[in-house]
Coordinates of C-alpha atoms in Angstrom, one line a residue:
M245 CA -47.0 -58.8 -53.3
C246 CA -45.9 -56.8 -50.3
V247 CA -42.7 -55.8 -52.0
C248 CA -44.5 -53.5 -54.4
S249 CA -46.3 -51.5 -51.7
N250 CA -43.7 -48.8 -51.6
D251 CA -42.7 -49.0 -55.3
D252 CA -46.2 -49.3 -56.8
P253 CA -49.2 -48.9 -54.5
E254 CA -51.5 -48.9 -57.5
K255 CA -50.4 -52.4 -58.4
L256 CA -50.7 -53.5 -54.8
L257 CA -54.3 -52.1 -54.7
A258 CA -55.0 -54.1 -57.9
Y259 CA -53.8 -57.3 -56.1
V260 CA -56.0 -56.5 -53.1
V261 CA -59.1 -55.9 -55.3
L262 CA -58.4 -59.2 -57.2
G263 CA -58.0 -61.1 -53.9
A264 CA -61.2 -59.7 -52.6
A265 CA -63.1 -60.8 -55.7
R266 CA -61.6 -64.2 -56.1
S267 CA -61.0 -65.7 -52.6
D268 CA -63.6 -67.2 -50.2
D269 CA -61.0 -67.7 -47.5
P270 CA -61.7 -65.1 -44.7
G271 CA -58.3 -65.7 -43.2
F272 CA -56.5 -64.9 -46.5
L273 CA -58.7 -61.9 -47.0
A274 CA -58.0 -60.6 -43.5
V275 CA -54.3 -60.9 -44.2
L276 CA -54.9 -58.8 -47.4
G277 CA -56.7 -56.2 -45.3
C278 CA -54.3 -56.1 -42.4
G279 CA -51.2 -56.3 -44.6
P280 CA -51.2 -54.9 -48.1
L281 CA -54.3 -52.7 -47.7
E282 CA -53.1 -51.3 -44.4
N283 CA -49.8 -50.5 -46.0
I284 CA -51.5 -48.6 -48.8
L285 CA -53.6 -46.7 -46.3
R286 CA -50.5 -45.6 -44.3
N287 CA -49.8 -42.6 -46.6
P288 CA -52.0 -42.8 -49.7
S289 CA -52.0 -40.0 -52.3
P290 CA -55.3 -38.2 -52.7
E291 CA -55.7 -39.9 -56.1
L292 CA -55.2 -43.4 -54.7
L293 CA -57.5 -42.6 -51.8
D294 CA -60.2 -41.6 -54.4
R295 CA -59.7 -45.0 -56.1
I296 CA -60.1 -46.8 -52.8
V297 CA -63.3 -45.0 -52.0
A298 CA -64.6 -45.7 -55.5
E299 CA -63.8 -49.4 -55.1
A300 CA -65.6 -49.4 -51.7
R301 CA -68.7 -48.0 -53.3
K302 CA -68.7 -50.8 -55.9
S303 CA -67.7 -53.8 -53.9
V304 CA -69.2 -55.2 -50.7
R305 CA -66.2 -57.5 -50.5
F306 CA -63.8 -54.6 -50.6
R307 CA -65.8 -52.8 -47.9
W308 CA -65.4 -55.9 -45.7
L309 CA -61.6 -55.6 -46.3
L310 CA -61.7 -52.0 -45.2
N311 CA -62.7 -53.3 -41.7
C312 CA -59.3 -55.0 -41.3
P313 CA -56.9 -52.1 -40.9
F314 CA -56.6 -50.6 -37.5
R315 CA -57.1 -46.8 -37.1
I316 CA -53.8 -46.3 -35.5
A317 CA -52.0 -47.9 -38.4
I318 CA -53.3 -45.7 -41.2
A319 CA -53.2 -42.0 -42.1
P320 CA -55.9 -39.8 -40.6
S321 CA -57.0 -38.8 -44.1
A322 CA -57.4 -42.5 -45.0
W323 CA -59.4 -43.2 -41.9
D324 CA -61.7 -40.2 -42.6
A325 CA -62.3 -41.6 -46.2
I326 CA -63.0 -45.2 -45.2
A327 CA -64.8 -44.8 -41.8
R328 CA -68.2 -44.6 -43.4
F329 CA -67.7 -48.0 -45.1
R330 CA -66.6 -49.8 -41.9
I331 CA -69.0 -51.9 -39.8
T332 CA -66.5 -52.6 -37.0
G333 CA -64.9 -50.4 -34.4
P334 CA -61.5 -48.7 -35.0
H335 CA -59.6 -51.6 -33.5
A336 CA -61.8 -54.6 -34.4
A337 CA -61.5 -57.0 -37.3
P338 CA -64.6 -58.1 -39.3
A339 CA -66.2 -61.4 -38.4
A340 CA -65.4 -64.3 -40.8
D341 CA -69.0 -65.4 -40.8
H342 CA -70.0 -62.0 -42.2
L343 CA -67.9 -62.3 -45.4
P344 CA -70.1 -61.3 -48.3
P345 CA -70.4 -63.7 -51.2
R346 CA -68.1 -63.3 -54.2
P347 CA -69.4 -61.1 -57.1
S348 CA -71.2 -63.1 -59.8
G349 CA -68.8 -64.1 -62.5
A350 CA -65.7 -64.0 -60.2
T351 CA -63.7 -67.2 -60.4
P352 CA -62.5 -68.6 -57.1
D353 CA -58.8 -69.4 -56.6
R354 CA -57.9 -73.0 -56.7

């Protein structure tokens, strides 16, 4: 999954969105947020940043993931775009016990 971050950030974002919708493991989701999602946010194109904001508006789970990347690790434009969706400080991870439920109809990974 991490290999495609430089080659295809759109595909990597799709993996992150799927992971957010399908997993109930806060540890796994935190890894998605601090790894692949943070990589995407290091230098996103304006179009990709628009897609990230659109996904944040739709998905409470994705908003939870946006609390994982640290401010220092992402582009200032990315921080400005996601800051309004975050509930934690710029250098704090979200609490595992605040993980929102999966969307209805999403199948958990087994």
